Amino acid sequence: MRTFSCQCGNTLHFANTRCVVCGLMLGFMPDEKKLSAFTRHAEGVWRAAANGQLYRKCINYSVQDVCNWMVPAEQSGDLCASCQLTRTIPNLDQPENRQLWSRMEQAKRRLLYTLYKLELPVVSRYEDPQHGLGFEFLEDETEDDYGNELTVKNFVTTGHSAGIITLNLKEAQHSSRMKIREEMNEQYRTLLGHFRHESGHYYWDRLVRNSQWLDEFRELFGDETLNYTYALQNYYQNGPAADWHKVWVSAYASMHPWEDWAETWAHYLHMVDTLETASDFDFSVSSHQVIDPLEQLPQSDETRTEAHFNQLYNDWCRLTAVLNALNRSMGLEDAYPFVLSSSAIDKLRFVHKIISTAYRAQN
């Protein structure tokens, strides 16, 4: 995630709502992919310092304080491009749910920023009721157990179905997520990671299913028509394949070709977003300048796409080696607890090729 600049010269970050130097209100303009300072133009209307255009605050910014995105003044509706995608929000009668909802929305906006930068199709259910993208943030249903303790009646399963991404609100609660992380032995379980993973399922439907890529997908990932329910039960009963690290990017990726794709997709988004951050800070390792993969997407042919991936991957290896060394110096766990096999790298290259092709088709 890159940083931005206020009109006063202060450095701004993606989630900021006010400049701590000049005091101006801040908002993210999804049409410009920029965070900007704003000055009041009229009642409820603001002028952006970045482009001089007029905007309104998303109602979830002005009323609920869980958003910092803006809506172009001429656009109808009160919700920003991100909040339009949320179909179900948590019950705000529960005091802690507002903060959990805010964390959900912030992670979603980070996902959308990367999708926008990659110029992947992001369409709401209102625009496309059949193939549009939607999010539901749901809680486990509980009931009173003999008037003393609450027991879980219905669990909410985080997942994707026909364009709708459902996330259990517990994933936004740090203690609950860490507990599940320990129980599942998942070294890298994050809220943003869930969004990236589930978006992978959505884009498999949009970019791979019934496409020219399907045969190559099956060569790399396997036959996705294998019984998913059986594969899921087998994974949780018997654990991952013993040699999963030789083939897959994560243990969970070994469960089924769909999950292998979603884990690889999420890993690719981790890579490009982190590299953009490093590039924004003018980061170099042993005189190698880190490129910004979200600003240098190839637009011509497969040869350049391949060369671009190689540079991206080499930058990633150098950067993560430094990140892990820095964490160890602080007595922390590795920031990047992965070792990528040649098979996993080929799958990441395939994701890169599909995204690059989709990008070229729109430019």
Coordinates of C-alpha atoms in Angstrom, one line a residue:
M1 CA 0.0 0.0 0.0
R2 CA 1.5 3.3 -1.1
T3 CA 1.4 6.5 0.9
F4 CA -0.1 9.8 -0.3
S5 CA 0.6 13.5 0.2
C6 CA -1.5 16.3 1.6
Q7 CA -1.6 19.7 0.0
C8 CA 0.5 20.9 2.9
G9 CA 3.2 18.3 2.1
N10 CA 2.5 15.9 5.0
T11 CA 2.6 12.2 4.3
L12 CA -0.8 10.5 4.4
H13 CA -1.8 6.9 4.9
F14 CA -4.6 4.9 3.3
A15 CA -6.8 4.8 6.4
N16 CA -6.3 8.4 7.5
T17 CA -9.4 10.7 7.9
R18 CA -7.6 14.0 8.9
C19 CA -4.2 15.5 8.3
V20 CA -2.4 15.9 11.6
V21 CA -0.4 18.9 10.3
C22 CA -2.9 21.2 8.6
G23 CA -6.1 19.6 10.1
L24 CA -7.9 19.2 6.7
M25 CA -10.4 16.4 6.3
L26 CA -9.2 13.5 4.2
G27 CA -11.0 11.1 1.9
F28 CA -10.1 8.4 -0.6
M29 CA -11.3 8.9 -4.2
P30 CA -11.9 5.5 -5.8
D31 CA -12.1 7.0 -9.2
E32 CA -8.6 8.5 -8.8
K33 CA -7.2 5.7 -6.5
K34 CA -5.9 8.5 -4.3
L35 CA -6.3 9.8 -0.8
S36 CA -6.8 13.6 -0.9
A37 CA -7.3 16.5 1.5
F38 CA -10.7 18.2 1.1
T39 CA -12.1 21.7 1.8
R40 CA -15.8 22.4 2.3
H41 CA -17.5 23.7 -0.8
A42 CA -21.2 23.7 0.3
E43 CA -23.4 21.8 2.8
G44 CA -22.4 18.2 2.5
V45 CA -20.1 18.8 -0.6
W46 CA -16.3 18.9 -0.5
R47 CA -13.7 19.9 -3.0
A48 CA -10.7 17.6 -3.5
A49 CA -7.2 19.2 -3.4
A50 CA -5.9 16.5 -5.6
N51 CA -8.1 17.1 -8.6
G52 CA -10.4 20.1 -7.8
Q53 CA -13.5 17.9 -8.2
L54 CA -16.5 17.9 -5.9
Y55 CA -17.4 14.9 -3.7
R56 CA -19.7 13.9 -0.9
K57 CA -18.7 11.7 2.1
C58 CA -19.9 8.1 2.0
I59 CA -22.8 7.9 4.5
N60 CA -20.8 5.2 6.3
Y61 CA -18.1 7.9 6.7
S62 CA -20.3 10.8 7.7
V63 CA -22.7 8.9 9.9
Q64 CA -21.2 5.5 10.9
D65 CA -17.5 6.5 11.0
V66 CA -16.4 3.1 9.6
C67 CA -15.3 4.4 6.1
N68 CA -13.1 7.1 4.7
W69 CA -14.1 6.9 1.0
M70 CA -15.8 9.7 -1.0
V71 CA -18.6 9.7 -3.6
P72 CA -18.5 11.9 -6.7
A73 CA -21.0 14.8 -6.2
E74 CA -22.8 14.0 -9.4
Q75 CA -23.3 10.4 -8.6
S76 CA -26.6 9.2 -7.1
G77 CA -26.7 7.2 -3.9
D78 CA -25.2 7.7 -0.4
L79 CA -22.7 4.8 -0.4
C80 CA -19.2 4.8 -1.8
A81 CA -18.0 2.2 -4.3
S82 CA -16.7 0.0 -1.5
C83 CA -19.7 0.2 0.8
Q84 CA -22.1 -0.6 -2.1
L85 CA -20.6 -4.0 -2.2
T86 CA -21.6 -4.8 1.5
R87 CA -25.0 -6.5 1.5
T88 CA -25.2 -7.4 5.2
I89 CA -23.6 -5.6 8.2
P90 CA -23.4 -6.8 11.8
N91 CA -26.0 -6.0 14.4
L92 CA -24.9 -2.6 15.7
D93 CA -27.0 -3.0 18.9
Q94 CA -24.1 -5.1 20.1
P95 CA -21.6 -2.5 21.4
E96 CA -18.4 -4.1 20.1
N97 CA -19.7 -4.8 16.6
R98 CA -19.1 -1.3 15.2
Q99 CA -15.4 -1.7 15.7
L100 CA -15.4 -5.2 14.2
W101 CA -17.5 -3.9 11.3
S102 CA -15.0 -1.1 10.8
R103 CA -12.1 -3.6 10.7
M104 CA -14.0 -5.6 8.1
E105 CA -14.6 -2.6 5.9
Q106 CA -11.0 -1.4 6.2
A107 CA -9.7 -4.8 5.1
K108 CA -12.2 -4.9 2.2
R109 CA -11.1 -1.4 1.1
R110 CA -7.4 -2.6 1.0
L111 CA -8.5 -5.5 -1.2
L112 CA -10.4 -3.2 -3.5
Y113 CA -7.5 -0.8 -3.8
T114 CA -5.3 -3.7 -5.2
L115 CA -8.1 -5.0 -7.5
Y116 CA -8.6 -1.5 -8.9
K117 CA -4.8 -1.0 -9.4
L118 CA -4.7 -4.4 -11.3
E119 CA -7.8 -3.2 -13.3
L120 CA -9.7 -6.3 -12.5
P121 CA -13.5 -6.2 -12.9
V122 CA -15.2 -5.1 -9.7
V123 CA -18.9 -4.9 -10.3
S124 CA -21.6 -4.8 -7.6
R125 CA -24.7 -7.0 -7.4
Y126 CA -26.8 -3.9 -8.1
E127 CA -25.0 -3.5 -11.5
D128 CA -24.9 -7.2 -12.3
P129 CA -27.3 -9.3 -10.2
Q130 CA -25.9 -12.6 -11.6
H131 CA -22.2 -12.1 -11.6
G132 CA -21.6 -9.1 -9.4
L133 CA -19.5 -9.1 -6.2
G134 CA -21.1 -8.8 -2.7
F135 CA -20.0 -9.1 0.9
E136 CA -21.9 -10.3 4.0
F137 CA -20.5 -9.9 7.5
L138 CA -22.3 -12.3 9.7
E139 CA -22.2 -13.5 13.3
D140 CA -22.6 -17.0 14.8
E141 CA -26.2 -17.5 16.0
T142 CA -26.3 -18.1 19.7
E143 CA -28.9 -19.2 22.2
D144 CA -29.3 -19.0 25.9
D145 CA -28.2 -22.3 27.6
Y146 CA -30.4 -22.6 30.7
G147 CA -30.2 -18.9 31.4
N148 CA -26.5 -19.0 32.1
E149 CA -24.2 -19.3 29.1
L150 CA -24.7 -18.6 25.5
T151 CA -24.0 -21.6 23.2
V152 CA -23.5 -21.4 19.4
K153 CA -26.6 -22.6 17.5
N154 CA -25.5 -21.9 14.0
F155 CA -21.9 -21.3 12.9
V156 CA -21.2 -18.8 10.1
T157 CA -18.7 -20.3 7.6
T158 CA -16.4 -17.9 5.9
G159 CA -16.5 -18.6 2.2
H160 CA -17.6 -17.7 -1.3
S161 CA -20.7 -18.7 -3.3
A162 CA -21.8 -17.3 -6.7
G163 CA -20.1 -13.9 -6.1
I164 CA -21.1 -13.5 -2.5
I165 CA -18.3 -13.5 0.0
T166 CA -19.3 -14.3 3.6
L167 CA -17.0 -13.6 6.5
N168 CA -17.6 -14.6 10.1
L169 CA -17.4 -11.5 12.3
K170 CA -15.1 -13.4 14.7
E171 CA -12.3 -13.0 12.1
A172 CA -12.2 -9.3 12.9
Q173 CA -11.8 -10.0 16.6
H174 CA -8.0 -10.4 17.2
S175 CA -8.3 -12.9 20.1
S176 CA -10.7 -15.2 18.3
R177 CA -8.7 -15.1 15.1
M178 CA -5.5 -15.9 16.9
K179 CA -7.2 -18.8 18.8
I180 CA -8.3 -20.3 15.5
R181 CA -4.9 -19.7 14.0
E182 CA -3.3 -21.8 16.7
E183 CA -5.9 -24.5 16.5
M184 CA -5.7 -24.7 12.7
N185 CA -1.8 -24.4 12.8
E186 CA -2.0 -21.6 10.2
Q187 CA 1.0 -19.4 10.6
Y188 CA -0.4 -16.6 8.4
R189 CA -4.1 -16.1 9.2
T190 CA -5.1 -12.5 8.8
L191 CA -8.4 -10.6 8.1
L192 CA -7.0 -9.2 4.9
G193 CA -5.8 -12.6 3.9
H194 CA -9.4 -13.9 4.1
F195 CA -10.6 -11.2 1.8
R196 CA -7.8 -11.9 -0.7
H197 CA -8.4 -15.7 -0.5
E198 CA -12.2 -15.5 -1.0
S199 CA -11.8 -13.0 -3.9
G200 CA -9.7 -15.7 -5.6
H201 CA -12.7 -17.9 -5.7
Y202 CA -14.7 -15.1 -7.2
Y203 CA -12.1 -14.4 -9.9
W204 CA -11.8 -18.1 -10.7
D205 CA -15.4 -17.9 -11.8
R206 CA -14.8 -14.7 -13.7
L207 CA -11.5 -15.4 -15.4
V208 CA -10.9 -19.1 -15.5
R209 CA -14.1 -21.1 -15.6
N210 CA -15.2 -21.9 -19.1
S211 CA -12.2 -19.9 -20.5
Q212 CA -9.1 -20.5 -22.6
W213 CA -7.2 -21.0 -19.4
L214 CA -9.0 -24.0 -18.1
D215 CA -6.7 -26.7 -19.6
E216 CA -3.6 -25.0 -18.3
F217 CA -5.2 -24.5 -14.9
R218 CA -5.9 -28.3 -14.7
E219 CA -2.3 -29.1 -15.6
L220 CA -1.0 -26.9 -12.8
F221 CA -3.7 -27.2 -10.1
G222 CA -5.5 -30.4 -10.9
D223 CA -9.1 -31.3 -11.8
E224 CA -11.5 -28.9 -10.1
T225 CA -14.4 -31.3 -10.8
L226 CA -13.2 -33.6 -8.0
N227 CA -15.7 -33.9 -5.2
Y228 CA -15.2 -30.8 -3.0
T229 CA -17.1 -32.0 0.0
Y230 CA -15.1 -35.3 0.1
A231 CA -11.9 -33.3 -0.3
L232 CA -12.8 -31.0 2.6
Q233 CA -13.8 -33.8 4.9
N234 CA -10.6 -35.7 4.1
Y235 CA -8.5 -32.6 4.8
Y236 CA -9.9 -32.0 8.2
Q237 CA -9.9 -35.7 9.2
N238 CA -6.4 -36.6 7.9
G239 CA -4.6 -33.2 7.5
P240 CA -2.7 -32.0 4.5
A241 CA -0.6 -34.1 2.2
A242 CA 2.7 -35.0 3.9
D243 CA 4.7 -33.4 1.2
W244 CA 2.5 -30.3 0.7
H245 CA 5.4 -27.9 0.9
K246 CA 6.9 -29.4 -2.2
V247 CA 3.8 -28.7 -4.4
W248 CA 1.5 -26.1 -2.7
V249 CA 1.9 -22.6 -1.4
S250 CA 0.2 -23.6 1.9
A251 CA -1.1 -26.7 3.6
Y252 CA -4.7 -25.6 3.0
A253 CA -3.9 -25.3 -0.7
S254 CA -3.4 -29.1 -0.9
M255 CA -7.1 -29.6 0.0
H256 CA -8.6 -29.1 -3.5
P257 CA -7.7 -27.4 -6.8
W258 CA -10.1 -24.6 -6.0
E259 CA -8.4 -23.9 -2.7
D260 CA -5.0 -24.2 -4.3
W261 CA -6.0 -21.5 -6.7
A262 CA -7.5 -19.2 -4.0
E263 CA -4.4 -19.6 -1.8
T264 CA -2.1 -18.8 -4.8
W265 CA -4.2 -15.9 -5.8
A266 CA -4.1 -14.5 -2.3
H267 CA -0.4 -15.0 -2.1
Y268 CA 0.0 -13.0 -5.4
L269 CA -2.0 -10.1 -4.0
H270 CA 0.2 -10.2 -0.8
M271 CA 3.2 -10.0 -3.0
V272 CA 2.2 -7.1 -5.3
D273 CA 0.7 -5.0 -2.4
T274 CA 3.8 -5.4 -0.2
L275 CA 6.2 -4.7 -3.1
E276 CA 4.2 -1.5 -3.9
T277 CA 4.7 -0.4 -0.3
A278 CA 8.5 -1.1 -0.5
S279 CA 8.8 0.7 -3.8
D280 CA 6.9 3.7 -2.4
F281 CA 9.5 4.0 0.3
D282 CA 12.2 3.8 -2.3
F283 CA 13.4 0.5 -1.0
S284 CA 16.4 -1.3 -2.4
V285 CA 18.3 -4.5 -1.4
S286 CA 22.0 -4.8 -2.3
S287 CA 21.6 -2.0 -4.9
H288 CA 18.5 -3.7 -6.4
Q289 CA 15.7 -1.2 -6.6
V290 CA 12.3 -2.7 -5.7
I291 CA 9.8 -2.2 -8.6
D292 CA 6.2 -1.2 -8.1
P293 CA 4.3 -4.1 -9.8
L294 CA 1.0 -2.1 -9.6
E295 CA 2.5 0.7 -11.7
Q296 CA 4.5 -1.3 -14.2
L297 CA 2.0 -3.9 -15.4
P298 CA 3.0 -5.2 -18.9
Q299 CA 0.8 -4.2 -21.8
S300 CA 2.3 -5.8 -24.8
D301 CA 3.0 -9.6 -25.0
E302 CA 3.7 -12.8 -23.2
T303 CA 7.5 -12.3 -23.3
R304 CA 7.3 -9.1 -21.4
T305 CA 4.7 -10.6 -19.0
E306 CA 7.2 -13.4 -18.2
A307 CA 10.1 -11.0 -17.7
H308 CA 7.9 -8.8 -15.5
F309 CA 7.0 -11.8 -13.3
N310 CA 10.6 -12.8 -13.0
Q311 CA 11.6 -9.3 -11.8
L312 CA 8.6 -9.3 -9.4
Y313 CA 9.5 -12.7 -7.9
N314 CA 13.2 -11.8 -7.6
D315 CA 12.3 -8.6 -5.8
W316 CA 10.0 -10.5 -3.6
C317 CA 12.7 -13.0 -2.6
R318 CA 15.2 -10.2 -1.7
L319 CA 12.6 -8.2 0.2
T320 CA 11.2 -11.1 2.3
A321 CA 14.7 -12.2 3.3
V322 CA 15.3 -8.7 4.7
L323 CA 11.8 -8.6 6.4
N324 CA 12.5 -12.0 8.1
A325 CA 16.0 -10.9 9.2
L326 CA 14.6 -7.7 10.7
N327 CA 11.8 -9.6 12.6
R328 CA 14.3 -12.0 14.0
S329 CA 16.4 -9.1 15.2
M330 CA 13.4 -7.9 17.2
G331 CA 12.8 -11.4 18.6
L332 CA 9.6 -11.8 16.5
E333 CA 8.3 -14.6 14.2
D334 CA 9.2 -14.4 10.5
A335 CA 7.2 -11.8 8.7
Y336 CA 7.1 -14.3 5.7
P337 CA 6.9 -17.9 6.9
F338 CA 6.9 -19.5 3.5
V339 CA 9.3 -21.4 1.3
L340 CA 8.0 -21.5 -2.3
S341 CA 8.5 -24.7 -4.4
S342 CA 9.0 -24.6 -8.1
S343 CA 5.4 -25.8 -8.5
A344 CA 4.1 -23.0 -6.3
I345 CA 6.1 -20.5 -8.3
D346 CA 4.7 -21.8 -11.6
K347 CA 1.2 -21.4 -10.2
L348 CA 2.0 -17.8 -9.2
R349 CA 3.3 -17.2 -12.7
F350 CA 0.0 -18.5 -14.1
V351 CA -2.0 -16.0 -11.9
H352 CA 0.3 -13.2 -13.1
K353 CA -0.3 -14.2 -16.7
I354 CA -4.1 -14.3 -16.3
I355 CA -4.2 -10.9 -14.6
S356 CA -1.8 -9.4 -17.1
T357 CA -3.9 -10.7 -20.0
A358 CA -7.1 -9.2 -18.4
Y359 CA -5.3 -5.9 -17.9
R360 CA -4.1 -5.8 -21.6
A361 CA -7.7 -6.5 -22.7
Q362 CA -8.9 -3.3 -21.1
N363 CA -6.0 -1.1 -22.2

